[in-house]
Coordinates of C-alpha atoms and ligand atoms in Angstrom, one line a residue:
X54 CA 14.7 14.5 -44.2
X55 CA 11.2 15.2 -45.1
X56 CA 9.4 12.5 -47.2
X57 CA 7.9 13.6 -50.4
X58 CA 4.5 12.4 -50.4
X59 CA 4.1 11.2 -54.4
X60 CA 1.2 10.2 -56.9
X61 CA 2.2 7.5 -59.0
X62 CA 0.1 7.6 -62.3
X63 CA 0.6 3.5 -64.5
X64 CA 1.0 0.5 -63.7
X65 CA 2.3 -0.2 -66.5
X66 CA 6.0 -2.1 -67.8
X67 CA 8.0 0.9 -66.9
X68 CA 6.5 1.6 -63.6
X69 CA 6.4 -1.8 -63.0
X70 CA 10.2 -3.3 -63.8
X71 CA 12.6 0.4 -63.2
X72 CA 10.7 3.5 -61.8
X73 CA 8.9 2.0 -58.6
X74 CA 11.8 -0.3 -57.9
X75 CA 13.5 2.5 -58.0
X76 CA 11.7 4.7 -55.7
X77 CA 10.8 2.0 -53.2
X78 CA 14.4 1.9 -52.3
X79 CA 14.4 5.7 -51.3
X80 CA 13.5 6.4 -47.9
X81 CA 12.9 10.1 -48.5
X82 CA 9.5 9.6 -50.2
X83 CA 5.8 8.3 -49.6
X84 CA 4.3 6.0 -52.4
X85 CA 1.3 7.4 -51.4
X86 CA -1.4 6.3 -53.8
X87 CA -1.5 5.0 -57.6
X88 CA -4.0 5.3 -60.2
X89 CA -4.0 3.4 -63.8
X90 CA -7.6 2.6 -65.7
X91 CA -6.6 -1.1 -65.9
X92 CA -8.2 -2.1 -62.1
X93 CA -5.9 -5.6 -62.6
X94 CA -2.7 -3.8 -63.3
X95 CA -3.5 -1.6 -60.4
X96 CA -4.5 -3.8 -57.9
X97 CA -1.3 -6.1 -58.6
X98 CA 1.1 -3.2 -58.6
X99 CA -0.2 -1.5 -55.6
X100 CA 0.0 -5.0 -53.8
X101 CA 4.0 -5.3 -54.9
X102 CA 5.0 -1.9 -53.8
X103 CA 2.6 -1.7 -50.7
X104 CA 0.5 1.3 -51.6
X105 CA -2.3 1.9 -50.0
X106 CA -4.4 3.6 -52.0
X107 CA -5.6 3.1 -55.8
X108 CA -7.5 5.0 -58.2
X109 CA -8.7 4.8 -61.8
X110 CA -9.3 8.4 -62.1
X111 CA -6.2 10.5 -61.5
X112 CA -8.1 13.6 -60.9
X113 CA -9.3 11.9 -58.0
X114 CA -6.0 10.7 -57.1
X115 CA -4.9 14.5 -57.1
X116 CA -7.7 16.0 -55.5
X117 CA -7.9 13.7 -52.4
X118 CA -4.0 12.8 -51.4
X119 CA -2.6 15.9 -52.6
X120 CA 0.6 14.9 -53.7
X121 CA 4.0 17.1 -53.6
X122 CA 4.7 15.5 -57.2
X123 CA 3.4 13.3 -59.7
X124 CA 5.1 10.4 -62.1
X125 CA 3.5 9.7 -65.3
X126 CA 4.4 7.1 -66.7
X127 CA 1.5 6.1 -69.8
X128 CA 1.9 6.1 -73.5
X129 CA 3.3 9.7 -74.8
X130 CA -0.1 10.2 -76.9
X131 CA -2.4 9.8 -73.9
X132 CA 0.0 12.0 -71.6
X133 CA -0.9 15.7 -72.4
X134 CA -3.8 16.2 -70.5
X135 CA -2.7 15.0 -67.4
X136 CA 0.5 16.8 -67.5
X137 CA -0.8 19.9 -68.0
X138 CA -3.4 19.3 -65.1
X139 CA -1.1 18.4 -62.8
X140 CA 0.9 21.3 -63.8
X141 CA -1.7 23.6 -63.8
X142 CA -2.3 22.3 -60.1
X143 CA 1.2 23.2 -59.3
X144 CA 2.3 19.9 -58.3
X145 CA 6.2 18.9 -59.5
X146 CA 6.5 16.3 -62.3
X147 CA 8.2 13.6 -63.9
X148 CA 7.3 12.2 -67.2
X149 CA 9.0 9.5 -69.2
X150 CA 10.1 10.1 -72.7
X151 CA 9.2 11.1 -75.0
X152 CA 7.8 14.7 -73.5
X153 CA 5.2 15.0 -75.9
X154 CA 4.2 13.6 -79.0
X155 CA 4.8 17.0 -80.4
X156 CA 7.8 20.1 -79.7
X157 CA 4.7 22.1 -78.9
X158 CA 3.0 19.9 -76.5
X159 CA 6.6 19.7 -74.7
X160 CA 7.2 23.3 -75.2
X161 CA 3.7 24.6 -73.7
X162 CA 4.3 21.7 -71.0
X163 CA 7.9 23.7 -70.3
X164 CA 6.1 27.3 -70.0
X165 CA 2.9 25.7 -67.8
X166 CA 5.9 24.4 -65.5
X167 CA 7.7 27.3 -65.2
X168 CA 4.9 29.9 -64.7
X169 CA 3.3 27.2 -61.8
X170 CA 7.3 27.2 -60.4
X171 CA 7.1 23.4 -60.9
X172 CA 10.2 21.1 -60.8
X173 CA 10.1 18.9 -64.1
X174 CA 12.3 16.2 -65.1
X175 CA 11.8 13.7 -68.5
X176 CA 13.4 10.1 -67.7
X177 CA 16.1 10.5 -70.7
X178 CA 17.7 7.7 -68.4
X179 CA 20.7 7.0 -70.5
X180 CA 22.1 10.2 -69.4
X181 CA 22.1 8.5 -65.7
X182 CA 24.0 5.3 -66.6
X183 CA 27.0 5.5 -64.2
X184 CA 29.0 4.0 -67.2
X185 CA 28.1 7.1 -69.3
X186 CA 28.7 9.4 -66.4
X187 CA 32.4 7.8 -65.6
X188 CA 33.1 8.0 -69.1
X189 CA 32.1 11.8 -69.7
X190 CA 34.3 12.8 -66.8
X191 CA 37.4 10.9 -68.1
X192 CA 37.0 12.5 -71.7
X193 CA 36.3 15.8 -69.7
X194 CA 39.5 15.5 -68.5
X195 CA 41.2 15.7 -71.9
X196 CA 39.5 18.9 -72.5
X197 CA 36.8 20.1 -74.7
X198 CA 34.8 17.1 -76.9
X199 CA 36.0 17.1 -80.0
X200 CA 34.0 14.2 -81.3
X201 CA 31.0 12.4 -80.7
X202 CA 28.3 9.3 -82.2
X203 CA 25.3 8.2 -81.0
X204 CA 24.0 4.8 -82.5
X205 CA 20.8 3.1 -81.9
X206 CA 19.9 0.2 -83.8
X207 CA 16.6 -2.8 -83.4
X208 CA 15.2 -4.9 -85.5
X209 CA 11.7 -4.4 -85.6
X210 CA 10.8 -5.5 -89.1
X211 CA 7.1 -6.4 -89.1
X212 CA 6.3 -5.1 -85.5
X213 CA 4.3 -1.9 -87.3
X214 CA 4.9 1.8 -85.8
X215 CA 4.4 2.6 -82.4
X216 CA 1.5 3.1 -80.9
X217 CA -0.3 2.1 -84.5
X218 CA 1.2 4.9 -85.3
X219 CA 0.6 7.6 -82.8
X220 CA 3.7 9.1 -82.6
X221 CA 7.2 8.3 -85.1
X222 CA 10.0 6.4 -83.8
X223 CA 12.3 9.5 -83.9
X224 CA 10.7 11.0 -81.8
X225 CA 9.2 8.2 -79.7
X226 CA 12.2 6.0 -79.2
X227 CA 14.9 7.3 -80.9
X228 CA 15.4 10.3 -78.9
X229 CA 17.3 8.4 -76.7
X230 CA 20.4 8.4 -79.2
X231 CA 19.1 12.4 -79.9
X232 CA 19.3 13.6 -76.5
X233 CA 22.6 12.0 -75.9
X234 CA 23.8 14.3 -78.5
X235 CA 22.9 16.7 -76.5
X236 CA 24.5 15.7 -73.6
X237 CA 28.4 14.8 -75.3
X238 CA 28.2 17.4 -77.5
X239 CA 26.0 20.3 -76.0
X240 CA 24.1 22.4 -78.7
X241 CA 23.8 22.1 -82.4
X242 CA 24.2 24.7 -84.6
X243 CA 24.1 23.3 -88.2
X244 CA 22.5 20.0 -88.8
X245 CA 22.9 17.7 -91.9
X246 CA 20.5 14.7 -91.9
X247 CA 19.4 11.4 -93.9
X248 CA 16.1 10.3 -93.2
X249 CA 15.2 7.0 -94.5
X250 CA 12.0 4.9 -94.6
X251 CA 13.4 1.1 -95.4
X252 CA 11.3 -1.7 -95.7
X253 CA 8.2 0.3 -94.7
X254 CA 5.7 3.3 -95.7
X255 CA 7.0 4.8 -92.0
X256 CA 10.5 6.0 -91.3
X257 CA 12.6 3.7 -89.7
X258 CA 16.5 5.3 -90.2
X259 CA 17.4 8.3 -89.2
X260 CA 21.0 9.9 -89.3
X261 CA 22.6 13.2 -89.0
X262 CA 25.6 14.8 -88.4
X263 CA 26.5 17.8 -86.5
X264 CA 28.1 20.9 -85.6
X265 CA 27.8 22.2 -81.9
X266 CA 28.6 25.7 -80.6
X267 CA 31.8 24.4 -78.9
X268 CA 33.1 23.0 -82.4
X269 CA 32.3 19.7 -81.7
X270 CA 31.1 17.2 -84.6
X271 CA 28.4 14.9 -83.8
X272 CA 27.0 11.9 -85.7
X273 CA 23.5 10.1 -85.2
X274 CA 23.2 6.6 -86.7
X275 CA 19.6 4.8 -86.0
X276 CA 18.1 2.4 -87.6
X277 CA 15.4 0.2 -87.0
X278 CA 15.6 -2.9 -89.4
X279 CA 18.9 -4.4 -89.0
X280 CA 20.0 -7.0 -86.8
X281 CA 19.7 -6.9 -83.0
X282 CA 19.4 -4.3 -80.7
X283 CA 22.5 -2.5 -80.7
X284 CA 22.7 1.5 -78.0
X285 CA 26.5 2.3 -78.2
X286 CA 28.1 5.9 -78.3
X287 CA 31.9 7.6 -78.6
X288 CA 33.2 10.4 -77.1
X289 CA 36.6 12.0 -78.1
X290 CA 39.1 14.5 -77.0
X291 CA 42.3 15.2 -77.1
X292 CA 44.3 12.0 -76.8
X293 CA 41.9 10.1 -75.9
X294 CA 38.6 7.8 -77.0
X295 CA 35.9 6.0 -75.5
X296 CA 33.0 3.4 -76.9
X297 CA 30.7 2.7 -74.9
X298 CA 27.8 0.1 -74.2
X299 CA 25.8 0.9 -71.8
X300 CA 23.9 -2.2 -71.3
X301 CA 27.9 -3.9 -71.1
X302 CA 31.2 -2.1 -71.1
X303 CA 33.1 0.9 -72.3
X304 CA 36.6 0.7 -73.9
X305 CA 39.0 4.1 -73.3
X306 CA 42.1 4.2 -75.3
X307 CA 44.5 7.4 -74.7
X308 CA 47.5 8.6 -75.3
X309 CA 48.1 5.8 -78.5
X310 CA 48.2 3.3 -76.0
X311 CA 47.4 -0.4 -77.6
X312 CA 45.8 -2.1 -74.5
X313 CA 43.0 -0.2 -73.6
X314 CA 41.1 0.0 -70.5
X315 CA 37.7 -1.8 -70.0
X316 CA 35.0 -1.0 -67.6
X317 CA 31.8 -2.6 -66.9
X318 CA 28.7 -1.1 -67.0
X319 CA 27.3 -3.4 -63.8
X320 CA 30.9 -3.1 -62.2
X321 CA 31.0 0.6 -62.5
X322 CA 27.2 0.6 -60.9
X323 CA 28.0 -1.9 -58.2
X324 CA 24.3 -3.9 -59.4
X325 CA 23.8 -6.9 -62.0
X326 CA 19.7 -5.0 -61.9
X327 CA 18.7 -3.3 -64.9
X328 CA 16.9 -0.2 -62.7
X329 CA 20.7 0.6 -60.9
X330 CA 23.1 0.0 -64.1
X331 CA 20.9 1.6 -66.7
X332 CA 20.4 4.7 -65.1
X333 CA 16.8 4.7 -64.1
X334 CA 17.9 4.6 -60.4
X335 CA 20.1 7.7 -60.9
X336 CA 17.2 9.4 -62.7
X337 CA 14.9 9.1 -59.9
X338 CA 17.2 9.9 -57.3
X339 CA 17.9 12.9 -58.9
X340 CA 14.6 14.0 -59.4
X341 CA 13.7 13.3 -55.8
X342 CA 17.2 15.0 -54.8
X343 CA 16.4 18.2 -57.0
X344 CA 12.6 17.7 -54.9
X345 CA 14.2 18.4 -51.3
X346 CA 16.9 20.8 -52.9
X347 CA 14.3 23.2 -54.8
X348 CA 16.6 23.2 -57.5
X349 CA 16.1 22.4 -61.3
X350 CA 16.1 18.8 -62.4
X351 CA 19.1 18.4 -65.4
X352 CA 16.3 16.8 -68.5
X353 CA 13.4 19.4 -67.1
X354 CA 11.2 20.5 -69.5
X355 CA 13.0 23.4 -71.0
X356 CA 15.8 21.1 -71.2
X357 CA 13.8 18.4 -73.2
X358 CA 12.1 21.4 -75.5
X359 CA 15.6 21.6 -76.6
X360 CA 15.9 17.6 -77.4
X361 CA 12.6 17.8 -79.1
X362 CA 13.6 21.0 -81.4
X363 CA 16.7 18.8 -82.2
X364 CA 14.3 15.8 -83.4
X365 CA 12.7 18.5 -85.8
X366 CA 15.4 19.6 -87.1
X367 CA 16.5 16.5 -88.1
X368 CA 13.4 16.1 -90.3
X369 CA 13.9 19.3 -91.5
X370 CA 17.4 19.5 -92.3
X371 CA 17.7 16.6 -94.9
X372 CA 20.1 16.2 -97.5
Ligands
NAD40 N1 13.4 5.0 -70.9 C1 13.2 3.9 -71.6 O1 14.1 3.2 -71.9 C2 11.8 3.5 -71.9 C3 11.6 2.2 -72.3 C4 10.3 1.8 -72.6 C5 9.2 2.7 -72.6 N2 9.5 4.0 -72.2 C6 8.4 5.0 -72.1 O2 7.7 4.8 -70.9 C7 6.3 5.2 -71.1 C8 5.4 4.1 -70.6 O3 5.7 2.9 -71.3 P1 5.2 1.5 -70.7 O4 5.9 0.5 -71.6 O5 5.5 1.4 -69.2 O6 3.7 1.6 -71.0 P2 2.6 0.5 -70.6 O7 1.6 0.5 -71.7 O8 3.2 -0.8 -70.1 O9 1.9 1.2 -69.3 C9 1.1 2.3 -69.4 C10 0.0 2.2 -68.3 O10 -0.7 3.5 -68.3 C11 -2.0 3.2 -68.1 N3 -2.8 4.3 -68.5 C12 -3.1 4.8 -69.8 N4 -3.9 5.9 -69.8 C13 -4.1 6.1 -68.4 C14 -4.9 7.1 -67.8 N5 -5.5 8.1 -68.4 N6 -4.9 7.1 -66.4 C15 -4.3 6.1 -65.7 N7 -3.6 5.1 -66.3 C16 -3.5 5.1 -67.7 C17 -2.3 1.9 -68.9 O11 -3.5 1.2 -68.4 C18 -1.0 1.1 -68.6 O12 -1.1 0.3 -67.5 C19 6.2 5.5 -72.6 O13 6.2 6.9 -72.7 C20 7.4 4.9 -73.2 O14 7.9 5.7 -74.3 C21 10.7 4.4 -71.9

C-alpha cells in the first residue's frame, strides 16, 4: 500500500505522548516533516520520531514537502488559520478537539473541507477506546439504546480557565463527555440543562439531560471542582446495562443476572500504553484508513459541527 506522505504541525504534549507514537507504528505513512515555533520542542521531537525535516513556519512546511495530509495538533485558539489554509490548499486534515473555539469556526472549517473534497477527522478519541467500542456492540445487541450518561469530573480548583481563558471548558474539554452523547445516543432533539459556575466567576459544571430522535434519554454530568478525575459512561437496552471506565474496566449486567461480567479496558486493547487502550491509536488508524479508502472519516468536520451545536445548546437550553 501506498505511504501517505504527512505534515505534522506541534510538538507539543499530545503529539508528543499519543499521536506520533501512534503513527510511527503505521507502516502506511511517511512522517515527512514537522514544524512547531518552539525550535527546542522541534528539534527533540523530530529527533524521537526520526523526521527529517523541521520547520517553524508551517506555510513553509506546506509549500516545500507537499504533504497528502496535515495533523494539527496546537491549542484550539491558535488553530483557525492554519486549518483553513491547509484546507484551502486542499490537503486532508486532522485536528484535535476541540474543532474550533467557536460552532462557526468549526462549521466554516466543515464547508472549506467539503468544497476542497478534503477528508477531515477531529480526535474525539474516546469514541476509539476498544472498551467503548466492545461495549456499544454488546448493548447493540439488545436492541435500540434506551438509556444513556456521560460523566466527566476533575478537580481543578485554583488551576484558572483554560488557556487564560481563551476558550470555556465546555467547549474545550468537556466535549469529550458531549460528543459521547452523541455517539450512545445519536441526535438530540430537546435538551434541558444546568449550567453552573461553582467556586469561580467561570463555569465549571455543566449538566443536561436529553431526548434523541430514537427515544433515547441521555444525561450529561461534568463537573470540574470535585474530587479526582473521574470519565465514566452507561449505556442501556433492553435487559441489559453497562458502566464503563475507560481508563479501567466496564461492568455488563443482563438479563437480572447478579454477577456481572467485567472487562478490562487494557485487556480488551491487548496494551498496558495509554496511545492503544485510550483510543488515540484507533483514531489515527482510522484516519489514515479512511486516507487510502477515500472515504469519510466517522468525527469529520460535519460530524463535529453537530458536537459543537450540541455544546450550544446546552448553554442555551438552561433551566
Ligand atoms: N484528546 C484528548 O484527550 C486531549 C488531551 C489533552 C489535550 N488535547 C488537545 O490537544 C491539543 C494540543 O494540546 P497539547 O497539550 O498537545 O498542547 P501543547 O501546548 O503541549 O502543544 C502545542 C504545540 O503547538 C505549538 N504551536 C503553537 N502555535 C503554533 C504555530 N502557529 N505553528 C507551529 N506550532 C505551534 C506550540 O509551540 C506547542 O509546542 C489541544 O487542542 C487540546 O485541547 C486533547
Amino acid at each position: 500500500m501506498a505511504k501517505i506522505r504527512l505534515g505534522l504541525i506541534g510538538a507539543g504534549g499530545m503529539a508528543n505522548s499519543v499521536h506520533y507514537p501512534s503513527l510511527a507504528e503505521f507502516e502506511d505513512v511517511e512522517m515527512a516533516a514537522l514544524c512547531d515555533l518552539d525550535e527546542q520542542k522541534l528539534r527533540a521531537t523530530a529527533e524521537k520520531f526520526g523526521i527529517e525535516r523541521t520547520y517553524t513556519d508551517y506555510r513553509k512546511m506546506l509549500a516545500e514537502v507537499d504533504p497528502q495530509a496535515v495533523y494539527i495538533l496546537m491549542p484550539p485558539h491558535h488553530l483557525f488559520d492554519l486549518a483553513l489554509t491547509c484546507l484551502q490548499q486542499k490537503r486532508h486534515l486532522f485536528i484535535e478537539k476541540p474543532p474550533g473555539v467557536t460552532r462557526e469556526q468549526t462549521r466554516n472549517l466543515a464547508l472549506t473541507a467539503e468544497k476542497n473534497g478534503c477528508l477531515t477527522m477531529v480526535g474525539f478519541n474516546r469514541r476509539f477506546i476498544p472498551l467503548i467500542r466492545e461495549v456499544r456492540q454488546r448493548v447493540d445487541e439488545h436492541g435500540p439504546m434506551l438509556q444513556c450518561v456521560a460523566t466527566f469530573y476533575k478537580n481543578s480548583i485554583g488551576a484558572g480557565p483554560y488557556y487564560g481563558g481563551a476558550i470555556d471548558i465546555l467547549t474545550c474539554d468537556a466535549i469529550h463527555a458531549v460528543d459521547m452523547l452523541r455517539y450512545m445516543g445519536g441526535e438530540p432533539v430537546s435538551v434541558a440543562a444546568d449550567v453552573r459556575a461553582l467556586h469561580t466567576t467561570y463555569d465549571n459544571s455543566f449538566n443536561a439531560l436529553l431526548r434523541f430522535e430514537n427515544g433515547c434519554t441521555g444525561v450529561l454530568l461534568t463537573n470540574w471542582v470535585v474530587g479526582k478525575r473521574v470519565h465514566t459512561f452507561e449505556m442501556h437496552a433492553k435487559g441489559i446495562s453497562a458502566f464503563v471506565n475507560g481508563d479501567t474496566r466496564a461492568e455488563i449486567y443482563t438479563n437480572n443476572q447478579e454477577a456481572g461480567e467485567v472487562l478490562d479496558s487494557r485487556a480488551v486493547a491487548g496494551s498496558d500504553s495509554t496511545h492503544r487502550f485510550y483510543g488515540f491509536y484507533g483514531e489515527n488508524r482510522h484516519f489514515i484508513d479512511c486516507l487510502q479508502e477515500n472515504r469519510l472519516p466517522e468525527t469529520h468536520f460535519g460530524d463535529a459541527v453537530k458536537t459543537m451545536e450540541l455544546v450550544e445548546r446546552i448553554y442555551r437550553s438552561q433551566i
